């Protein structure tokens, strides 16, 4: 096992090192050693740390001699949209030149680069990290792109030694759309553990709320922690903004009184949904809450998790055995609109 260099990240207006996630990094090493037989799709709450993890995974894979192509079409800065191992620069530039408007086709470009690497290098180790691509290519194309990535593994354009394909998504529909085919393996990734969040908490200067309060409000989600910080710890403002941006009022207004009743109970215990899944009203509500990225089904804790799964049950954080609110903030936003 290597002592992996930890990447630098922007967090709450400062530069910090990638923190915690030891189990996840060990899993990347296992992927590196074996390769992935299928594209590994990592789905988890928005802002839980998928992009940070993929960027750190790139470094781990490079330590294992992989040529890595990483793309995040939604990255804020152009230079973050495509990252790659410097030794394949010539191939990248060649492919880039062959597209008239490369940034609009970056997912295709990343795939083309990967096949070119297979053809040009002798038995390479190659990794393709597709961060948040489904939103960019359109959710309707998510399935077809997963199939294209599987084809890259099964019918490569050249001989390779090992291949690792990771895809991330925070879109609720991923589970049903992608999960219904045998084209990928789906893993869930959760918010940070208490210990992980504490590491981030410690780098943020005073004045700040007590750690316990931050934990109860964020449930370990680093993005929400950042939002709280940028709004000078004004929780009410963060919740109001969330309600407005997601149009939670509009969504709630569209629900029937039966759905509202189920939802009220699900605020106390998200497993209410599981217990009444035979009811068509619950089925509709479940689908909606998942699609709106408010809840996630977290059915099994013992397999297919990247890093550590959420606790078995923690109703204070909105985590049940079968379903969980993405974070306590998500739940609070719904609660405020309903009362
Ligand atoms: N392990 C970590 N160590 C330090 N900072 C982290 C870690 N994980 C995430 N962060 C920081 O938390 C914030 C949110 O993380 P990130 O952008 O990776 O989430 P995400 O799951 O990719 O979100 P989205 O679903 O919107 O794509 C970022 O500022 C990121 O740098
Ligand atoms: Mg991301």
Coordinates of C-alpha atoms and ligand atoms in Angstrom, one line a residue:
X1 CA 0.0 0.0 0.0
X2 CA 1.2 3.5 -0.9
X3 CA 1.2 6.5 1.3
X4 CA -0.9 8.5 -1.0
X5 CA -0.3 12.2 -1.6
X6 CA -3.4 14.0 -0.5
X7 CA -4.7 16.6 -3.0
X8 CA -5.3 20.2 -2.1
X9 CA -8.9 21.4 -2.2
X10 CA -10.7 24.7 -1.8
X11 CA -12.9 24.6 1.2
X12 CA -14.6 27.5 3.0
X13 CA -12.3 30.1 1.3
X14 CA -9.1 28.3 2.1
X15 CA -6.9 25.5 0.8
X16 CA -7.0 22.3 2.7
X17 CA -5.9 18.7 2.2
X18 CA -8.3 16.0 1.2
X19 CA -9.5 14.7 4.6
X20 CA -10.5 11.3 5.9
X21 CA -12.2 8.8 3.6
X22 CA -9.6 6.2 4.4
X23 CA -11.9 3.3 3.5
X24 CA -12.7 4.9 0.1
X25 CA -9.0 5.3 -0.7
X26 CA -8.4 1.6 0.2
X27 CA -11.2 0.7 -2.2
X28 CA -9.6 2.7 -5.0
X29 CA -6.4 0.7 -4.4
X30 CA -8.4 -2.4 -4.8
X31 CA -9.9 -1.2 -8.0
X32 CA -6.4 -0.3 -9.1
X33 CA -5.1 -3.7 -8.4
X34 CA -7.9 -5.6 -10.1
X35 CA -9.4 -3.2 -12.5
X36 CA -13.2 -2.8 -12.8
X37 CA -15.1 -5.4 -14.8
X38 CA -18.0 -2.9 -15.2
X39 CA -18.3 0.8 -14.9
X40 CA -18.6 1.7 -11.2
X41 CA -21.3 4.2 -10.8
X42 CA -21.1 6.2 -7.5
X43 CA -24.3 7.8 -6.4
X44 CA -24.7 9.9 -3.3
X45 CA -26.2 13.0 -1.7
X46 CA -25.4 16.3 -3.5
X47 CA -22.3 17.8 -2.0
X48 CA -21.2 14.7 0.0
X49 CA -17.8 14.8 -1.6
X50 CA -17.9 12.8 -4.8
X51 CA -15.8 15.3 -6.9
X52 CA -13.2 15.6 -4.1
X53 CA -13.1 11.8 -4.0
X54 CA -12.7 11.4 -7.8
X55 CA -9.9 13.9 -7.8
X56 CA -8.1 12.2 -5.0
X57 CA -8.8 8.8 -6.8
X58 CA -6.9 10.2 -9.8
X59 CA -3.8 10.6 -7.7
X60 CA -4.1 7.1 -6.2
X61 CA -4.5 5.5 -9.6
X62 CA -1.5 7.4 -11.0
X63 CA 0.5 6.0 -8.1
X64 CA -0.5 2.6 -9.5
X65 CA 0.9 3.6 -13.0
X66 CA -2.5 4.3 -14.5
X67 CA -2.9 6.9 -17.3
X68 CA -6.0 8.7 -16.0
X69 CA -8.5 10.9 -17.9
X70 CA -10.9 12.8 -15.5
X71 CA -13.7 14.9 -16.7
X72 CA -16.3 17.0 -15.0
X73 CA -18.3 18.9 -17.6
X74 CA -20.0 21.0 -14.9
X75 CA -16.8 22.3 -13.3
X76 CA -16.8 26.0 -12.7
X77 CA -13.4 26.6 -14.2
X78 CA -12.4 25.5 -17.7
X79 CA -9.1 24.0 -16.5
X80 CA -11.0 21.7 -14.1
X81 CA -13.2 20.3 -16.9
X82 CA -10.6 17.8 -18.2
X83 CA -7.7 16.6 -16.1
X84 CA -5.2 13.9 -17.3
X85 CA -1.9 12.3 -16.5
X86 CA 0.8 14.4 -18.1
X87 CA 2.4 11.5 -20.0
X88 CA -0.7 11.3 -22.3
X89 CA -0.7 15.0 -23.2
X90 CA 0.1 14.4 -26.9
X91 CA -2.9 12.1 -27.3
X92 CA -5.1 14.5 -25.4
X93 CA -4.1 17.4 -27.6
X94 CA -4.5 15.4 -30.8
X95 CA -8.1 14.4 -29.8
X96 CA -8.9 17.9 -28.7
X97 CA -7.9 19.3 -32.0
X98 CA -10.2 17.0 -33.9
X99 CA -13.3 18.4 -32.3
X100 CA -14.4 21.9 -33.4
X101 CA -16.0 22.8 -30.1
X102 CA -14.3 20.5 -27.6
X103 CA -15.8 21.7 -24.3
X104 CA -19.3 21.0 -25.6
X105 CA -18.4 17.4 -26.3
X106 CA -16.1 16.7 -23.4
X107 CA -17.5 13.3 -22.4
X108 CA -17.1 12.1 -26.0
X109 CA -13.6 13.5 -26.0
X110 CA -12.7 11.7 -22.7
X111 CA -13.9 8.4 -24.2
X112 CA -12.0 9.0 -27.4
X113 CA -8.8 9.8 -25.5
X114 CA -9.2 6.5 -23.5
X115 CA -9.5 4.4 -26.7
X116 CA -6.6 6.3 -28.3
X117 CA -4.5 5.5 -25.3
X118 CA -5.4 1.8 -25.6
X119 CA -4.3 1.8 -29.2
X120 CA -1.2 3.9 -28.9
X121 CA 0.4 2.7 -25.6
X122 CA 1.6 -0.9 -25.1
X123 CA -0.8 -2.7 -22.7
X124 CA -1.5 0.4 -20.6
X125 CA -3.3 0.7 -17.3
X126 CA -6.0 3.1 -18.0
X127 CA -8.6 4.9 -15.8
X128 CA -11.6 7.0 -16.9
X129 CA -13.2 9.1 -14.2
X130 CA -16.5 10.6 -15.3
X131 CA -17.6 13.1 -12.7
X132 CA -21.2 14.2 -12.9
X133 CA -21.6 13.5 -16.6
X134 CA -25.3 12.5 -16.6
X135 CA -26.6 16.0 -16.1
X136 CA -24.3 17.3 -18.8
X137 CA -25.1 14.8 -21.5
X138 CA -28.8 14.7 -20.5
X139 CA -30.4 12.2 -18.2
X140 CA -32.0 10.5 -21.2
X141 CA -28.6 9.6 -22.5
X142 CA -27.2 8.3 -19.1
X143 CA -28.0 4.7 -20.0
X144 CA -26.5 4.8 -23.4
X145 CA -23.3 6.3 -22.1
X146 CA -23.0 3.7 -19.4
X147 CA -23.3 1.1 -22.2
X148 CA -20.6 2.9 -24.2
X149 CA -18.3 2.8 -21.2
X150 CA -19.0 -0.9 -20.7
X151 CA -18.1 -1.4 -24.4
X152 CA -14.8 0.3 -23.8
X153 CA -14.1 -2.4 -21.2
X154 CA -15.5 -5.4 -23.1
X155 CA -14.6 -4.5 -26.7
X156 CA -11.5 -2.2 -26.3
X157 CA -9.9 -0.6 -29.3
X158 CA -6.5 -2.0 -28.3
X159 CA -5.0 -4.3 -25.7
X160 CA -4.9 -3.0 -22.1
X161 CA -3.5 -4.4 -18.9
X162 CA -6.1 -3.1 -16.6
X163 CA -8.9 -0.6 -16.8
X164 CA -10.8 1.3 -14.1
X165 CA -14.0 3.2 -15.0
X166 CA -15.7 5.3 -12.4
X167 CA -18.8 7.5 -12.9
X168 CA -20.4 9.8 -10.4
X169 CA -23.9 11.0 -10.1
X170 CA -26.0 12.9 -7.6
X171 CA -29.2 12.5 -9.7
X172 CA -31.9 10.6 -8.0
X173 CA -33.0 9.0 -11.3
X174 CA -29.6 7.2 -11.6
X175 CA -30.7 4.4 -9.4
X176 CA -33.7 3.4 -11.5
X177 CA -32.4 4.3 -14.9
X178 CA -28.9 2.8 -14.7
X179 CA -29.8 0.1 -12.1
X180 CA -32.2 -1.7 -14.4
X181 CA -29.4 -2.8 -16.8
X182 CA -26.5 -5.2 -16.2
X183 CA -24.2 -2.5 -17.6
X184 CA -22.6 -1.2 -14.4
X185 CA -22.2 -1.7 -10.7
X186 CA -23.8 0.9 -8.5
X187 CA -22.2 2.0 -5.3
X188 CA -23.5 4.5 -2.8
X189 CA -21.4 7.1 -1.1
X190 CA -22.6 8.9 2.0
X191 CA -21.8 12.2 3.7
X192 CA -18.7 12.4 5.8
X193 CA -18.4 10.6 9.1
X194 CA -18.4 12.5 12.3
X195 CA -14.6 12.2 12.5
X196 CA -14.2 13.4 8.9
X197 CA -16.4 16.4 9.4
X198 CA -14.5 17.3 12.6
X199 CA -11.3 17.5 10.5
X200 CA -13.0 20.1 8.3
X201 CA -14.5 21.9 11.3
X202 CA -11.1 22.3 12.9
X203 CA -9.6 24.2 9.9
X204 CA -12.4 26.7 9.9
X205 CA -11.5 29.7 12.2
X206 CA -13.6 31.0 15.1
X207 CA -16.2 32.3 15.6
X208 CA -18.2 29.3 14.6
X209 CA -21.0 27.2 16.1
X210 CA -20.3 24.3 18.4
X211 CA -19.2 21.2 16.5
X212 CA -22.3 19.3 17.8
X213 CA -24.6 21.8 16.2
X214 CA -22.7 21.7 12.9
X215 CA -23.0 17.9 12.9
X216 CA -26.7 17.9 13.6
X217 CA -27.4 20.4 10.9
X218 CA -25.2 19.1 8.1
X219 CA -25.2 15.4 8.9
X220 CA -21.6 15.4 7.7
X221 CA -22.2 17.0 4.3
X222 CA -19.2 19.3 3.6
X223 CA -21.1 21.4 1.0
X224 CA -23.8 22.4 3.5
X225 CA -21.0 23.1 6.1
X226 CA -19.5 25.5 3.5
X227 CA -22.8 27.1 2.8
X228 CA -23.3 27.8 6.5
X229 CA -19.9 29.3 6.7
X230 CA -20.5 31.5 3.7
X231 CA -23.8 32.8 5.2
X232 CA -21.9 33.6 8.5
X233 CA -23.7 30.6 10.2
X234 CA -27.1 32.0 9.6
X235 CA -29.0 28.8 9.4
X236 CA -32.3 30.4 8.6
X237 CA -30.9 32.1 5.6
X238 CA -29.5 28.8 4.3
X239 CA -32.8 27.0 4.8
X240 CA -34.8 29.9 3.1
X241 CA -32.4 29.9 0.1
X242 CA -32.7 26.1 -0.2
X243 CA -36.6 26.3 -0.1
X244 CA -36.6 29.0 -2.8
X245 CA -34.0 27.5 -5.1
X246 CA -35.7 24.1 -5.1
X247 CA -39.2 25.5 -5.2
X248 CA -40.1 23.3 -2.3
X249 CA -43.3 25.3 -1.8
X250 CA -44.4 24.6 -5.4
X251 CA -43.6 20.9 -5.0
X252 CA -45.6 20.7 -1.7
X253 CA -48.5 22.5 -3.2
X254 CA -48.7 19.8 -5.9
X255 CA -49.2 17.0 -3.3
X256 CA -52.5 15.4 -2.4
X257 CA -53.6 15.5 1.3
X258 CA -52.8 11.8 1.6
X259 CA -49.2 12.3 0.2
X260 CA -48.8 15.2 2.7
X261 CA -49.8 13.0 5.5
X262 CA -47.2 10.3 4.6
X263 CA -44.6 13.0 4.1
X264 CA -45.3 14.4 7.6
X265 CA -44.6 11.0 9.1
X266 CA -41.5 10.6 6.9
X267 CA -40.1 13.7 8.4
X268 CA -40.1 11.9 11.8
X269 CA -39.0 8.6 10.3
X270 CA -38.1 8.1 6.7
X271 CA -38.8 4.4 6.9
X272 CA -42.5 5.3 7.0
X273 CA -42.1 5.2 3.2
X274 CA -40.8 1.7 3.3
X275 CA -43.6 0.5 5.5
X276 CA -46.3 1.8 3.3
X277 CA -44.8 1.2 -0.1
X278 CA -47.8 -0.9 -1.3
X279 CA -49.8 2.3 -1.2
X280 CA -49.8 4.0 -4.6
X281 CA -49.6 7.4 -2.9
X282 CA -46.4 6.4 -1.2
X283 CA -45.0 5.0 -4.4
X284 CA -45.6 8.3 -6.1
X285 CA -44.2 10.3 -3.2
X286 CA -41.1 8.1 -3.0
X287 CA -40.4 8.6 -6.7
X288 CA -40.8 12.3 -6.4
X289 CA -38.6 12.7 -3.3
X290 CA -35.8 10.7 -4.8
X291 CA -36.0 12.6 -8.1
X292 CA -35.9 15.9 -6.3
X293 CA -32.7 14.7 -4.5
X294 CA -34.4 15.0 -1.1
X295 CA -34.2 11.3 0.0
X296 CA -32.1 8.3 -1.0
X297 CA -32.9 4.6 -0.5
X298 CA -30.1 3.2 1.6
X299 CA -31.3 -0.4 1.8
X300 CA -28.3 -2.4 2.5
X301 CA -25.4 -1.3 4.6
X302 CA -23.1 -4.3 4.1
X303 CA -22.2 -4.0 0.5
X304 CA -21.8 -1.6 -2.4
X305 CA -20.8 1.4 -0.4
X306 CA -17.9 3.7 -1.2
X307 CA -16.3 4.6 2.2
X308 CA -18.5 4.0 5.3
X309 CA -22.2 3.8 5.0
X310 CA -24.5 5.9 7.2
X311 CA -25.3 4.6 10.6
X312 CA -28.0 1.9 10.8
X313 CA -30.6 4.3 12.1
X314 CA -30.2 7.8 13.4
X315 CA -33.6 9.6 13.3
X316 CA -32.1 12.8 14.6
X317 CA -30.2 13.0 11.3
X318 CA -33.1 11.7 9.3
X319 CA -31.5 8.4 8.6
X320 CA -33.7 5.3 8.6
X321 CA -32.8 1.7 7.9
X322 CA -34.3 1.8 4.4
X323 CA -34.5 5.5 3.5
X324 CA -32.6 8.6 4.5
X325 CA -33.0 12.3 4.0
X326 CA -29.9 13.5 2.1
X327 CA -29.0 15.7 5.0
X328 CA -30.9 17.2 7.9
X329 CA -31.1 20.5 6.0
X330 CA -33.1 18.8 3.2
X331 CA -35.5 17.5 5.8
X332 CA -35.7 20.8 7.6
X333 CA -36.6 22.7 4.4
X334 CA -39.5 20.4 3.8
X335 CA -40.6 20.6 7.4
X336 CA -40.7 24.4 7.4
X337 CA -42.9 24.5 4.3
X338 CA -45.3 21.9 5.7
X339 CA -45.9 23.5 9.1
Ligands
LIG1 N1 -12.7 14.5 1.9 C1 -12.7 15.8 1.8 N2 -11.8 16.6 2.3 C2 -11.8 17.9 2.3 N3 -12.8 18.6 1.6 C3 -13.8 17.9 1.1 C4 -13.8 16.5 1.1 N4 -14.9 16.0 0.5 C5 -15.5 17.1 0.0 N5 -14.8 18.3 0.4 C6 -15.2 19.6 0.0 O1 -16.6 19.7 0.2 C7 -17.3 20.5 -0.8 C8 -18.3 19.6 -1.5 O2 -17.7 18.4 -2.0 P1 -17.8 18.0 -3.6 O3 -17.9 19.1 -4.5 O4 -16.8 17.0 -3.8 O5 -19.3 17.2 -3.5 P2 -20.0 16.4 -4.6 O6 -20.6 15.2 -4.0 O7 -19.2 16.3 -5.8 O8 -21.2 17.4 -5.0 P3 -22.2 17.4 -6.2 O9 -23.2 16.4 -5.9 O10 -22.8 18.8 -6.3 O11 -21.4 17.1 -7.4 C9 -16.1 20.9 -1.7 O12 -15.7 22.2 -1.4 C10 -15.0 19.9 -1.4 O13 -13.8 20.5 -1.7
LIG2 MG1 -19.4 16.9 -7.8

